[in-house]
């Protein structure tokens, strides 16, 4: 999930009324999401940062995205996270699912703070991101953040992701490895044990 906590679908993928011109049946290649608990935007999958930039040249259509980060996911899809107020990763950098890549904003062609979340397949065609996120493609839908963690535990989760002790699956779930073999679980326990011993 691009957000750890609650978020709302402000505008679905597909045909819609353009929010700026009011024109009906205009194509929307992604979903517009608004973070309700936090404006931190996370990498949805493990991958490599394809672009992290702000295009101001209006002849380049990507200026509409403002400040954006695209991630070439290890799953073969490319993820676009747009209108950010801040970018926290650089082009070419490896990112892990759950890592913060930026902060939600309203840069580019935007009427208010939101995240334009777009997913393209290997042939460059935009696909329905709701299917990938496992949520309805429906304006107003609020994802309850069932996979978010209690605020007091968030720091530990951030640490475990940064140390690669836990991995995310892109839907907000966390796991040692996938699929988890005996050896992988042993490595997970070893890292955790070492850290706890250090702390103790
Ligand atoms: Zn959008």
Short mmCIF file of C-alpha atoms and ligand atoms in Angstrom, two decimals:
data_model
loop_
_atom_site.label_atom_id
_atom_site.label_comp_id
_atom_site.label_asym_id
_atom_site.label_seq_id
_atom_site.Cartn_x
_atom_site.Cartn_y
_atom_site.Cartn_z
CA UNK A 1 0.00 0.00 0.00
CA UNK A 2 1.26 3.52 -0.72
CA UNK A 3 -0.02 4.56 2.75
CA UNK A 4 0.48 2.78 6.05
CA UNK A 5 -2.62 4.22 7.69
CA UNK A 6 -6.11 5.17 6.53
CA UNK A 7 -6.57 6.66 3.08
CA UNK A 8 -9.51 7.70 0.91
CA UNK A 9 -10.07 7.16 -2.81
CA UNK A 10 -10.71 10.70 -4.10
CA UNK A 11 -11.08 9.71 -7.74
CA UNK A 12 -11.18 6.25 -9.35
CA UNK A 13 -9.29 4.83 -12.33
CA UNK A 14 -10.97 5.07 -15.74
CA UNK A 15 -13.52 7.38 -17.27
CA UNK A 16 -14.45 10.40 -15.15
CA UNK A 17 -15.38 14.09 -15.22
CA UNK A 18 -12.19 16.17 -15.40
CA UNK A 19 -11.78 17.92 -12.02
CA UNK A 20 -10.32 21.07 -13.60
CA UNK A 21 -12.20 21.56 -16.90
CA UNK A 22 -15.41 19.74 -15.86
CA UNK A 23 -15.36 17.88 -19.17
CA UNK A 24 -17.18 14.54 -18.97
CA UNK A 25 -15.78 11.12 -19.91
CA UNK A 26 -12.11 12.05 -19.72
CA UNK A 27 -9.65 9.23 -19.12
CA UNK A 28 -7.93 8.93 -15.76
CA UNK A 29 -4.94 6.58 -15.94
CA UNK A 30 -4.59 6.11 -12.20
CA UNK A 31 -6.37 6.47 -8.86
CA UNK A 32 -6.29 9.61 -6.72
CA UNK A 33 -5.68 8.77 -3.07
CA UNK A 34 -5.65 10.99 0.01
CA UNK A 35 -3.79 9.95 3.15
CA UNK A 36 -5.96 10.44 6.25
CA UNK A 37 -3.61 9.36 9.06
CA UNK A 38 -0.35 10.45 7.44
CA UNK A 39 0.88 12.11 4.26
CA UNK A 40 3.89 9.80 4.02
CA UNK A 41 3.93 7.91 0.73
CA UNK A 42 5.57 4.47 0.71
CA UNK A 43 7.02 2.31 -2.06
CA UNK A 44 4.28 -0.23 -2.86
CA UNK A 45 6.74 -2.97 -3.86
CA UNK A 46 10.44 -3.76 -3.94
CA UNK A 47 12.04 -2.20 -7.02
CA UNK A 48 14.33 0.40 -8.53
CA UNK A 49 13.60 4.14 -8.84
CA UNK A 50 13.19 4.85 -12.54
CA UNK A 51 12.59 8.60 -12.18
CA UNK A 52 12.51 11.04 -9.29
CA UNK A 53 11.93 14.47 -10.71
CA UNK A 54 9.81 17.55 -11.35
CA UNK A 55 9.11 18.46 -14.98
CA UNK A 56 8.34 22.13 -15.55
CA UNK A 57 8.39 22.04 -19.38
CA UNK A 58 4.67 21.97 -20.24
CA UNK A 59 5.29 20.42 -23.67
CA UNK A 60 6.31 17.28 -21.75
CA UNK A 61 3.06 15.67 -20.63
CA UNK A 62 4.61 14.47 -17.39
CA UNK A 63 4.57 18.09 -16.09
CA UNK A 64 1.00 17.28 -15.04
CA UNK A 65 2.44 14.87 -12.46
CA UNK A 66 4.48 17.63 -10.80
CA UNK A 67 6.98 16.20 -8.39
CA UNK A 68 6.89 12.47 -9.04
CA UNK A 69 8.67 9.19 -8.39
CA UNK A 70 8.34 6.14 -10.63
CA UNK A 71 9.43 2.72 -9.42
CA UNK A 72 10.21 -0.22 -11.71
CA UNK A 73 8.83 -2.96 -9.49
CA UNK A 74 10.45 -6.38 -9.22
CA UNK A 75 6.94 -7.66 -10.05
CA UNK A 76 7.22 -6.30 -13.62
CA UNK A 77 4.86 -3.35 -13.15
CA UNK A 78 5.95 0.29 -13.08
CA UNK A 79 4.41 2.44 -10.33
CA UNK A 80 3.96 6.23 -10.62
CA UNK A 81 3.55 8.27 -7.44
CA UNK A 82 2.68 11.82 -8.42
CA UNK A 83 1.97 15.40 -7.17
CA UNK A 84 4.35 14.90 -4.22
CA UNK A 85 5.36 17.87 -2.08
CA UNK A 86 8.70 16.18 -1.36
CA UNK A 87 10.69 13.37 -2.95
CA UNK A 88 12.84 11.24 -0.63
CA UNK A 89 14.56 8.90 -3.14
CA UNK A 90 16.84 9.34 -6.14
CA UNK A 91 16.85 7.88 -9.62
CA UNK A 92 18.58 4.48 -9.75
CA UNK A 93 18.12 3.81 -6.02
CA UNK A 94 16.82 0.42 -4.83
CA UNK A 95 13.68 0.72 -2.70
CA UNK A 96 11.94 -1.79 -0.48
CA UNK A 97 8.19 -2.14 -0.12
CA UNK A 98 7.13 0.10 2.73
CA UNK A 99 10.06 2.51 2.44
CA UNK A 100 9.07 6.20 2.43
CA UNK A 101 9.57 7.60 -1.08
CA UNK A 102 8.01 11.05 -0.55
CA UNK A 103 5.28 13.18 0.95
CA UNK A 104 1.81 13.69 -0.55
CA UNK A 105 1.28 17.11 -2.11
CA UNK A 106 -0.40 19.10 -4.86
CA UNK A 107 2.35 19.83 -7.42
CA UNK A 108 1.68 19.75 -11.16
CA UNK A 109 -1.90 19.62 -12.51
CA UNK A 110 -3.72 19.23 -9.23
CA UNK A 111 -6.55 20.90 -7.32
CA UNK A 112 -5.63 19.75 -3.81
CA UNK A 113 -3.32 17.49 -1.84
CA UNK A 114 -3.55 13.93 -3.16
CA UNK A 115 -1.49 11.12 -4.62
CA UNK A 116 -2.00 10.17 -8.26
CA UNK A 117 -1.19 6.44 -8.13
CA UNK A 118 -0.71 4.90 -11.54
CA UNK A 119 0.43 1.39 -12.50
CA UNK A 120 1.61 0.34 -15.95
CA UNK A 121 2.34 -3.13 -17.25
CA UNK A 122 5.50 -4.16 -19.13
CA UNK A 123 4.09 -2.86 -22.42
CA UNK A 124 3.51 0.58 -20.85
CA UNK A 125 -0.29 0.30 -20.65
CA UNK A 126 -1.99 1.74 -17.55
CA UNK A 127 -3.85 -0.96 -15.64
CA UNK A 128 -6.51 -0.71 -12.92
CA UNK A 129 -4.51 -0.03 -9.73
CA UNK A 130 -7.45 -1.01 -7.49
CA UNK A 131 -7.03 -4.65 -8.55
CA UNK A 132 -3.37 -4.50 -7.55
CA UNK A 133 -4.12 -2.81 -4.23
CA UNK A 134 -7.06 -5.14 -3.57
CA UNK A 135 -9.53 -2.29 -2.93
CA UNK A 136 -12.69 -1.16 -4.80
CA UNK A 137 -12.26 1.33 -7.66
CA UNK A 138 -14.76 3.66 -6.04
CA UNK A 139 -14.65 7.38 -5.17
CA UNK A 140 -15.15 7.91 -1.45
CA UNK A 141 -13.99 4.44 -0.42
CA UNK A 142 -11.92 4.63 2.76
CA UNK A 143 -9.30 1.96 3.32
CA UNK A 144 -9.40 1.40 7.04
CA UNK A 145 -5.67 0.88 7.37
CA UNK A 146 -6.27 -2.66 8.63
CA UNK A 147 -2.65 -3.29 7.84
CA UNK A 148 -1.39 -0.19 9.59
CA UNK A 149 0.39 -0.53 12.90
CA UNK A 150 -0.17 1.14 16.24
CA UNK A 151 1.77 4.42 16.42
CA UNK A 152 3.91 3.10 19.28
CA UNK A 153 5.09 0.20 17.07
CA UNK A 154 5.71 2.21 13.90
CA UNK A 155 9.32 3.04 14.74
CA UNK A 156 10.15 -0.66 15.20
CA UNK A 157 8.50 -1.50 11.86
CA UNK A 158 10.44 1.25 10.07
CA UNK A 159 13.65 -0.11 11.63
CA UNK A 160 12.87 -3.71 10.61
CA UNK A 161 12.17 -2.61 7.02
CA UNK A 162 15.35 -0.55 6.85
CA UNK A 163 17.40 -3.48 8.23
CA UNK A 164 15.66 -5.86 5.78
CA UNK A 165 14.57 -8.00 8.71
CA UNK A 166 11.00 -7.69 7.41
CA UNK A 167 9.81 -7.35 3.85
CA UNK A 168 6.52 -5.87 2.63
CA UNK A 169 4.34 -7.53 0.00
CA UNK A 170 2.94 -4.28 -1.44
CA UNK A 171 -0.45 -4.71 0.27
CA UNK A 172 0.72 -3.59 3.66
CA UNK A 173 1.52 -7.08 4.94
CA UNK A 174 4.88 -7.71 6.54
CA UNK A 175 6.82 -10.95 6.56
CA UNK A 176 10.34 -12.23 7.17
CA UNK A 177 10.72 -13.49 3.58
CA UNK A 178 8.35 -14.93 1.01
CA UNK A 179 7.94 -17.86 0.96
CA UNK A 180 9.60 -18.36 4.28
CA UNK A 181 11.85 -21.40 4.45
CA UNK A 182 13.38 -22.80 7.65
CA UNK A 183 16.71 -21.14 6.79
CA UNK A 184 15.06 -17.76 6.11
CA UNK A 185 13.22 -17.92 9.39
CA UNK A 186 16.50 -18.79 11.10
CA UNK A 187 18.15 -15.71 9.52
CA UNK A 188 15.21 -13.56 10.65
CA UNK A 189 15.42 -14.88 14.20
CA UNK A 190 19.20 -14.52 14.23
CA UNK A 191 19.04 -10.84 13.21
CA UNK A 192 16.31 -10.10 15.71
CA UNK A 193 18.11 -12.00 18.48
CA UNK A 194 21.39 -10.20 17.78
CA UNK A 195 19.63 -6.85 17.88
CA UNK A 196 17.75 -7.62 21.10
CA UNK A 197 20.97 -8.82 22.75
CA UNK A 198 22.69 -5.57 21.69
CA UNK A 199 19.83 -3.54 23.15
CA UNK A 200 19.63 -5.58 26.36
ZN1 LIG B 1 -5.01 11.44 -10.84
#
